[in-house]
Amino acid sequence: MKKTISILTILLIMLSANAQEKQTVKQTVKKDAQAVENAVKKGADATKKGVQQGAKWTGNTVKKGAKTTEKGVKKGANWVGDKSKKGAKAVEKTYQDVKTDIKK
C-alpha cells in the first residue's frame, strides 16, 4: 500500500509539474501576444504621424510651388508682352519702310 501511495504521489507531483509548465507556456504566449499587439499599436501610431507629417510637407510644398508658378507665369506674360510690343514696332517700321519704297 505504501508503494502504491508513493507511486501515486510521484505521479501527482509529475502531473502538477507538467500542469505548471503548460500554464507557463500559456503565460508566455499571452505575453508574446501582448508584446506583438503593443508593437503593432506603436507602429500604427508612428505610421499615422508619418502620414500626417508627409501630408503637411506636401501641402506646404504645393503652396510654395503654386506661388513660384504664379510668379513665373506673371514674368513670362510680361516677357511675352514686351517681346510682342517690340515685334509689333519692328513690323510697323518694316511696313512703313516697304510702303515708302513702294511709293518711290
mmCIF file of N, CA and C in Angstrom:
data_model
loop_
_atom_site.group_PDB
_atom_site.id
_atom_site.type_symbol
_atom_site.label_atom_id
_atom_site.label_comp_id
_atom_site.label_asym_id
_atom_site.label_seq_id
_atom_site.Cartn_x
_atom_site.Cartn_y
_atom_site.Cartn_z
ATOM 1 N N MET A 1 0.806 -1.176 0.000
ATOM 2 C CA MET A 1 0.000 0.000 0.000
ATOM 3 C C MET A 1 0.861 1.255 0.000
ATOM 4 N N LYS A 2 1.939 1.227 0.754
ATOM 5 C CA LYS A 2 2.843 2.373 0.785
ATOM 6 C C LYS A 2 3.456 2.618 -0.579
ATOM 7 N N LYS A 3 3.770 1.534 -1.294
ATOM 8 C CA LYS A 3 4.339 1.681 -2.635
ATOM 9 C C LYS A 3 3.328 2.337 -3.567
ATOM 10 N N THR A 4 2.088 1.940 -3.445
ATOM 11 C CA THR A 4 1.049 2.495 -4.295
ATOM 12 C C THR A 4 0.872 3.985 -3.987
ATOM 13 N N ILE A 5 0.865 4.349 -2.734
ATOM 14 C CA ILE A 5 0.729 5.753 -2.347
ATOM 15 C C ILE A 5 1.950 6.544 -2.813
ATOM 16 N N SER A 6 3.129 5.957 -2.703
ATOM 17 C CA SER A 6 4.346 6.622 -3.165
ATOM 18 C C SER A 6 4.301 6.844 -4.668
ATOM 19 N N ILE A 7 3.860 5.820 -5.390
ATOM 20 C CA ILE A 7 3.777 5.927 -6.861
ATOM 21 C C ILE A 7 2.732 6.979 -7.241
ATOM 22 N N LEU A 8 1.590 6.967 -6.565
ATOM 23 C CA LEU A 8 0.545 7.951 -6.849
ATOM 24 C C LEU A 8 1.024 9.372 -6.520
ATOM 25 N N THR A 9 1.768 9.487 -5.416
ATOM 26 C CA THR A 9 2.308 10.790 -5.039
ATOM 27 C C THR A 9 3.275 11.294 -6.099
ATOM 28 N N ILE A 10 4.137 10.412 -6.566
ATOM 29 C CA ILE A 10 5.094 10.790 -7.621
ATOM 30 C C ILE A 10 4.352 11.179 -8.890
ATOM 31 N N LEU A 11 3.344 10.395 -9.256
ATOM 32 C CA LEU A 11 2.549 10.721 -10.442
ATOM 33 C C LEU A 11 1.842 12.069 -10.273
ATOM 34 N N LEU A 12 1.298 12.301 -9.074
ATOM 35 C CA LEU A 12 0.620 13.563 -8.805
ATOM 36 C C LEU A 12 1.581 14.737 -8.907
ATOM 37 N N ILE A 13 2.779 14.579 -8.372
ATOM 38 C CA ILE A 13 3.799 15.627 -8.457
ATOM 39 C C ILE A 13 4.189 15.881 -9.915
ATOM 40 N N MET A 14 4.355 14.788 -10.674
ATOM 41 C CA MET A 14 4.718 14.942 -12.095
ATOM 42 C C MET A 14 3.607 15.631 -12.870
ATOM 43 N N LEU A 15 2.353 15.259 -12.583
ATOM 44 C CA LEU A 15 1.229 15.891 -13.281
ATOM 45 C C LEU A 15 1.111 17.374 -12.926
ATOM 46 N N SER A 16 1.298 17.685 -11.636
ATOM 47 C CA SER A 16 1.206 19.098 -11.245
ATOM 48 C C SER A 16 2.363 19.898 -11.838
ATOM 49 N N ALA A 17 3.543 19.304 -11.912
ATOM 50 C CA ALA A 17 4.682 19.986 -12.540
ATOM 51 C C ALA A 17 4.407 20.192 -14.017
ATOM 52 N N ASN A 18 3.847 19.203 -14.653
ATOM 53 C CA ASN A 18 3.511 19.301 -16.073
ATOM 54 C C ASN A 18 2.440 20.372 -16.277
ATOM 55 N N ALA A 19 1.437 20.422 -15.393
ATOM 56 C CA ALA A 19 0.382 21.432 -15.495
ATOM 57 C C ALA A 19 0.962 22.828 -15.303
ATOM 58 N N GLN A 20 1.893 22.985 -14.372
ATOM 59 C CA GLN A 20 2.523 24.290 -14.164
ATOM 60 C C GLN A 20 3.318 24.703 -15.395
ATOM 61 N N GLU A 21 3.960 23.748 -16.031
ATOM 62 C CA GLU A 21 4.734 24.055 -17.235
ATOM 63 C C GLU A 21 3.811 24.525 -18.349
ATOM 64 N N LYS A 22 2.654 23.879 -18.481
ATOM 65 C CA LYS A 22 1.696 24.284 -19.508
ATOM 66 C C LYS A 22 1.185 25.695 -19.241
ATOM 67 N N GLN A 23 0.924 26.025 -17.974
ATOM 68 C CA GLN A 23 0.494 27.375 -17.656
ATOM 69 C C GLN A 23 1.585 28.373 -17.998
ATOM 70 N N THR A 24 2.814 28.003 -17.775
ATOM 71 C CA THR A 24 3.914 28.892 -18.091
ATOM 72 C C THR A 24 3.962 29.139 -19.592
ATOM 73 N N VAL A 25 3.735 28.094 -20.382
ATOM 74 C CA VAL A 25 3.714 28.252 -21.844
ATOM 75 C C VAL A 25 2.562 29.166 -22.240
ATOM 76 N N LYS A 26 1.396 28.953 -21.601
ATOM 77 C CA LYS A 26 0.246 29.815 -21.905
ATOM 78 C C LYS A 26 0.561 31.266 -21.552
ATOM 79 N N GLN A 27 1.174 31.449 -20.393
ATOM 80 C CA GLN A 27 1.517 32.805 -19.973
ATOM 81 C C GLN A 27 2.532 33.428 -20.920
ATOM 82 N N THR A 28 3.492 32.635 -21.364
ATOM 83 C CA THR A 28 4.499 33.136 -22.294
ATOM 84 C C THR A 28 3.849 33.545 -23.612
ATOM 85 N N VAL A 29 2.936 32.703 -24.081
ATOM 86 C CA VAL A 29 2.234 33.025 -25.323
ATOM 87 C C VAL A 29 1.412 34.298 -25.147
ATOM 88 N N LYS A 30 0.740 34.429 -23.990
ATOM 89 C CA LYS A 30 -0.035 35.639 -23.729
ATOM 90 C C LYS A 30 0.857 36.872 -23.724
ATOM 91 N N LYS A 31 2.001 36.764 -23.062
ATOM 92 C CA LYS A 31 2.931 37.893 -23.000
ATOM 93 C C LYS A 31 3.440 38.243 -24.394
ATOM 94 N N ASP A 32 3.766 37.213 -25.179
ATOM 95 C CA ASP A 32 4.239 37.465 -26.541
ATOM 96 C C ASP A 32 3.153 38.115 -27.381
ATOM 97 N N ALA A 33 1.919 37.631 -27.226
ATOM 98 C CA ALA A 33 0.809 38.226 -27.973
ATOM 99 C C ALA A 33 0.612 39.683 -27.574
ATOM 100 N N GLN A 34 0.731 39.956 -26.291
ATOM 101 C CA GLN A 34 0.600 41.334 -25.808
ATOM 102 C C GLN A 34 1.720 42.215 -26.360
ATOM 103 N N ALA A 35 2.925 41.673 -26.392
ATOM 104 C CA ALA A 35 4.060 42.431 -26.936
ATOM 105 C C ALA A 35 3.846 42.733 -28.415
ATOM 106 N N VAL A 36 3.336 41.758 -29.156
ATOM 107 C CA VAL A 36 3.063 41.975 -30.579
ATOM 108 C C VAL A 36 1.979 43.033 -30.747
ATOM 109 N N GLU A 37 0.944 42.949 -29.936
ATOM 110 C CA GLU A 37 -0.138 43.931 -30.012
ATOM 111 C C GLU A 37 0.392 45.339 -29.733
ATOM 112 N N ASN A 38 1.220 45.456 -28.700
ATOM 113 C CA ASN A 38 1.798 46.768 -28.380
ATOM 114 C C ASN A 38 2.665 47.286 -29.515
ATOM 115 N N ALA A 39 3.455 46.391 -30.101
ATOM 116 C CA ALA A 39 4.318 46.802 -31.209
ATOM 117 C C ALA A 39 3.487 47.256 -32.410
ATOM 118 N N VAL A 40 2.397 46.556 -32.682
ATOM 119 C CA VAL A 40 1.521 46.931 -33.797
ATOM 120 C C VAL A 40 0.885 48.296 -33.538
ATOM 121 N N LYS A 41 0.440 48.514 -32.297
ATOM 122 C CA LYS A 41 -0.159 49.812 -31.970
ATOM 123 C C LYS A 41 0.857 50.941 -32.127
ATOM 124 N N LYS A 42 2.083 50.717 -31.634
ATOM 125 C CA LYS A 42 3.128 51.739 -31.767
ATOM 126 C C LYS A 42 3.443 51.995 -33.243
ATOM 127 N N GLY A 43 3.498 50.917 -34.025
ATOM 128 C CA GLY A 43 3.759 51.072 -35.457
ATOM 129 C C GLY A 43 2.649 51.833 -36.153
ATOM 130 N N ALA A 44 1.407 51.557 -35.769
ATOM 131 C CA ALA A 44 0.273 52.273 -36.361
ATOM 132 C C ALA A 44 0.329 53.754 -36.008
ATOM 133 N N ASP A 45 0.649 54.054 -34.756
ATOM 134 C CA ASP A 45 0.763 55.457 -34.336
ATOM 135 C C ASP A 45 1.891 56.159 -35.096
ATOM 136 N N ALA A 46 3.022 55.472 -35.219
ATOM 137 C CA ALA A 46 4.159 56.066 -35.942
ATOM 138 C C ALA A 46 3.796 56.293 -37.407
ATOM 139 N N THR A 47 3.102 55.340 -38.003
ATOM 140 C CA THR A 47 2.687 55.495 -39.407
ATOM 141 C C THR A 47 1.725 56.665 -39.549
ATOM 142 N N LYS A 48 0.791 56.765 -38.611
ATOM 143 C CA LYS A 48 -0.178 57.871 -38.642
ATOM 144 C C LYS A 48 0.545 59.212 -38.578
ATOM 145 N N LYS A 49 1.491 59.322 -37.651
ATOM 146 C CA LYS A 49 2.247 60.573 -37.522
ATOM 147 C C LYS A 49 3.047 60.856 -38.789
ATOM 148 N N GLY A 50 3.651 59.806 -39.353
ATOM 149 C CA GLY A 50 4.427 59.984 -40.581
ATOM 150 C C GLY A 50 3.561 60.454 -41.731
ATOM 151 N N VAL A 51 2.374 59.876 -41.843
ATOM 152 C CA VAL A 51 1.456 60.282 -42.912
ATOM 153 C C VAL A 51 1.009 61.725 -42.708
ATOM 154 N N GLN A 52 0.723 62.091 -41.458
ATOM 155 C CA GLN A 52 0.316 63.471 -41.187
ATOM 156 C C GLN A 52 1.437 64.450 -41.531
ATOM 157 N N GLN A 53 2.652 64.107 -41.148
ATOM 158 C CA GLN A 53 3.789 64.984 -41.455
ATOM 159 C C GLN A 53 4.013 65.056 -42.956
ATOM 160 N N GLY A 54 3.854 63.924 -43.636
ATOM 161 C CA GLY A 54 4.012 63.913 -45.092
ATOM 162 C C GLY A 54 2.957 64.768 -45.773
ATOM 163 N N ALA A 55 1.734 64.683 -45.284
ATOM 164 C CA ALA A 55 0.660 65.497 -45.856
ATOM 165 C C ALA A 55 0.923 66.983 -45.635
ATOM 166 N N LYS A 56 1.393 67.308 -44.444
ATOM 167 C CA LYS A 56 1.704 68.712 -44.141
ATOM 168 C C LYS A 56 2.833 69.213 -45.036
ATOM 169 N N TRP A 57 3.879 68.405 -45.185
ATOM 170 C CA TRP A 57 5.007 68.784 -46.034
ATOM 171 C C TRP A 57 4.542 68.959 -47.475
ATOM 172 N N THR A 58 3.718 68.019 -47.941
ATOM 173 C CA THR A 58 3.223 68.103 -49.317
ATOM 174 C C THR A 58 2.397 69.371 -49.508
ATOM 175 N N GLY A 59 1.543 69.669 -48.530
ATOM 176 C CA GLY A 59 0.731 70.883 -48.622
ATOM 177 C C GLY A 59 1.583 72.130 -48.688
ATOM 178 N N ASN A 60 2.596 72.196 -47.834
ATOM 179 C CA ASN A 60 3.488 73.358 -47.844
ATOM 180 C C ASN A 60 4.244 73.457 -49.165
ATOM 181 N N THR A 61 4.714 72.326 -49.659
ATOM 182 C CA THR A 61 5.462 72.323 -50.909
ATOM 183 C C THR A 61 4.569 72.737 -52.078
ATOM 184 N N VAL A 62 3.332 72.268 -52.058
ATOM 185 C CA VAL A 62 2.397 72.652 -53.128
ATOM 186 C C VAL A 62 2.136 74.154 -53.087
ATOM 187 N N LYS A 63 1.968 74.700 -51.881
ATOM 188 C CA LYS A 63 1.742 76.150 -51.765
ATOM 189 C C LYS A 63 2.937 76.924 -52.314
ATOM 190 N N LYS A 64 4.139 76.494 -51.947
ATOM 191 C CA LYS A 64 5.340 77.165 -52.449
ATOM 192 C C LYS A 64 5.426 77.046 -53.963
ATOM 193 N N GLY A 65 5.116 75.851 -54.467
ATOM 194 C CA GLY A 65 5.157 75.640 -55.918
ATOM 195 C C GLY A 65 4.138 76.492 -56.637
ATOM 196 N N ALA A 66 2.951 76.626 -56.040
ATOM 197 C CA ALA A 66 1.911 77.453 -56.661
ATOM 198 C C ALA A 66 2.336 78.915 -56.713
ATOM 199 N N LYS A 67 2.934 79.393 -55.621
ATOM 200 C CA LYS A 67 3.398 80.788 -55.604
ATOM 201 C C LYS A 67 4.497 81.004 -56.636
ATOM 202 N N THR A 68 5.420 80.051 -56.706
ATOM 203 C CA THR A 68 6.514 80.163 -57.667
ATOM 204 C C THR A 68 5.971 80.108 -59.092
ATOM 205 N N THR A 69 5.028 79.230 -59.333
ATOM 206 C CA THR A 69 4.430 79.132 -60.668
ATOM 207 C C THR A 69 3.707 80.423 -61.026
ATOM 208 N N GLU A 70 2.986 80.969 -60.056
ATOM 209 C CA GLU A 70 2.273 82.225 -60.307
ATOM 210 C C GLU A 70 3.258 83.326 -60.694
ATOM 211 N N LYS A 71 4.354 83.430 -59.951
ATOM 212 C CA LYS A 71 5.371 84.436 -60.271
ATOM 213 C C LYS A 71 5.971 84.181 -61.648
ATOM 214 N N GLY A 72 6.247 82.912 -61.928
ATOM 215 C CA GLY A 72 6.834 82.574 -63.225
ATOM 216 C C GLY A 72 5.897 82.893 -64.379
ATOM 217 N N VAL A 73 4.612 82.626 -64.185
ATOM 218 C CA VAL A 73 3.633 82.923 -65.239
ATOM 219 C C VAL A 73 3.545 84.430 -65.452
ATOM 220 N N LYS A 74 3.545 85.189 -64.361
ATOM 221 C CA LYS A 74 3.484 86.649 -64.499
ATOM 222 C C LYS A 74 4.711 87.176 -65.239
ATOM 223 N N LYS A 75 5.878 86.664 -64.844
ATOM 224 C CA LYS A 75 7.101 87.104 -65.525
ATOM 225 C C LYS A 75 7.077 86.707 -66.984
ATOM 226 N N GLY A 76 6.599 85.478 -67.238
ATOM 227 C CA GLY A 76 6.516 85.016 -68.630
ATOM 228 C C GLY A 76 5.550 85.851 -69.445
ATOM 229 N N ALA A 77 4.431 86.205 -68.848
ATOM 230 C CA ALA A 77 3.450 87.036 -69.549
ATOM 231 C C ALA A 77 4.026 88.420 -69.837
ATOM 232 N N ASN A 78 4.733 88.981 -68.855
ATOM 233 C CA ASN A 78 5.360 90.287 -69.073
ATOM 234 C C ASN A 78 6.408 90.199 -70.177
ATOM 235 N N TRP A 79 7.197 89.127 -70.168
ATOM 236 C CA TRP A 79 8.229 88.964 -71.193
ATOM 237 C C TRP A 79 7.594 88.848 -72.565
ATOM 238 N N VAL A 80 6.548 88.045 -72.661
ATOM 239 C CA VAL A 80 5.857 87.886 -73.948
ATOM 240 C C VAL A 80 5.268 89.222 -74.387
ATOM 241 N N GLY A 81 4.665 89.949 -73.434
ATOM 242 C CA GLY A 81 4.089 91.255 -73.783
ATOM 243 C C GLY A 81 5.155 92.213 -74.288
ATOM 244 N N ASP A 82 6.303 92.260 -73.597
ATOM 245 C CA ASP A 82 7.391 93.145 -74.027
ATOM 246 C C ASP A 82 7.896 92.750 -75.410
ATOM 247 N N LYS A 83 8.114 91.460 -75.617
ATOM 248 C CA LYS A 83 8.631 90.992 -76.917
ATOM 249 C C LYS A 83 7.607 91.238 -78.016
ATOM 250 N N SER A 84 6.333 91.072 -77.680
ATOM 251 C CA SER A 84 5.281 91.319 -78.680
ATOM 252 C C SER A 84 5.256 92.787 -79.087
ATOM 253 N N LYS A 85 5.415 93.677 -78.110
ATOM 254 C CA LYS A 85 5.437 95.107 -78.429
ATOM 255 C C LYS A 85 6.620 95.447 -79.314
ATOM 256 N N LYS A 86 7.788 94.893 -78.980
ATOM 257 C CA LYS A 86 8.979 95.142 -79.800
ATOM 258 C C LYS A 86 8.780 94.585 -81.201
ATOM 259 N N GLY A 87 8.189 93.376 -81.263
ATOM 260 C CA GLY A 87 7.937 92.772 -82.574
ATOM 261 C C GLY A 87 6.946 93.592 -83.382
ATOM 262 N N ALA A 88 5.917 94.083 -82.716
ATOM 263 C CA ALA A 88 4.919 94.906 -83.412
ATOM 264 C C ALA A 88 5.552 96.193 -83.921
ATOM 265 N N LYS A 89 6.418 96.804 -83.115
ATOM 266 C CA LYS A 89 7.105 98.016 -83.552
ATOM 267 C C LYS A 89 8.005 97.735 -84.745
ATOM 268 N N ALA A 90 8.704 96.582 -84.689
ATOM 269 C CA ALA A 90 9.590 96.225 -85.806
ATOM 270 C C ALA A 90 8.784 95.977 -87.076
ATOM 271 N N VAL A 91 7.635 95.312 -86.934
ATOM 272 C CA VAL A 91 6.777 95.067 -88.108
ATOM 273 C C VAL A 91 6.249 96.389 -88.651
ATOM 274 N N GLU A 92 5.835 97.257 -87.757
ATOM 275 C CA GLU A 92 5.325 98.560 -88.187
ATOM 276 C C GLU A 92 6.407 99.341 -88.930
ATOM 277 N N LYS A 93 7.632 99.313 -88.393
ATOM 278 C CA LYS A 93 8.730 100.024 -89.043
ATOM 279 C C LYS A 93 9.009 99.433 -90.423
ATOM 280 N N THR A 94 9.029 98.107 -90.472
ATOM 281 C CA THR A 94 9.273 97.441 -91.765
ATOM 282 C C THR A 94 8.157 97.775 -92.749
ATOM 283 N N TYR A 95 6.934 97.778 -92.254
ATOM 284 C CA TYR A 95 5.790 98.100 -93.093
ATOM 285 C C TYR A 95 5.919 99.523 -93.647
ATOM 286 N N GLN A 96 6.314 100.448 -92.800
ATOM 287 C CA GLN A 96 6.484 101.830 -93.247
ATOM 288 C C GLN A 96 7.610 101.935 -94.263
ATOM 289 N N ASP A 97 8.712 101.184 -94.027
ATOM 290 C CA ASP A 97 9.821 101.195 -94.977
ATOM 291 C C ASP A 97 9.374 100.645 -96.325
ATOM 292 N N VAL A 98 8.628 99.569 -96.305
ATOM 293 C CA VAL A 98 8.141 98.958 -97.551
ATOM 294 C C VAL A 98 7.178 99.921 -98.244
ATOM 295 N N LYS A 99 6.314 100.548 -97.493
ATOM 296 C CA LYS A 99 5.361 101.489 -98.040
ATOM 297 C C LYS A 99 6.070 102.665 -98.702
ATOM 298 N N THR A 100 7.143 103.126 -98.022
ATOM 299 C CA THR A 100 7.930 104.224 -98.565
ATOM 300 C C THR A 100 8.634 103.782 -99.844
ATOM 301 N N ASP A 101 9.193 102.568 -99.844
ATOM 302 C CA ASP A 101 9.867 102.045 -101.028
ATOM 303 C C ASP A 101 8.893 101.894 -102.198
ATOM 304 N N ILE A 102 7.686 101.469 -101.910
ATOM 305 C CA ILE A 102 6.705 101.281 -102.970
ATOM 306 C C ILE A 102 6.326 102.627 -103.596
ATOM 307 N N LYS A 103 6.248 103.666 -102.807
ATOM 308 C CA LYS A 103 5.894 104.978 -103.301
ATOM 309 C C LYS A 103 7.002 105.558 -104.188
ATOM 310 N N LYS A 104 8.229 105.140 -103.957
ATOM 311 C CA LYS A 104 9.336 105.699 -104.729
ATOM 312 C C LYS A 104 9.299 105.156 -106.085
#
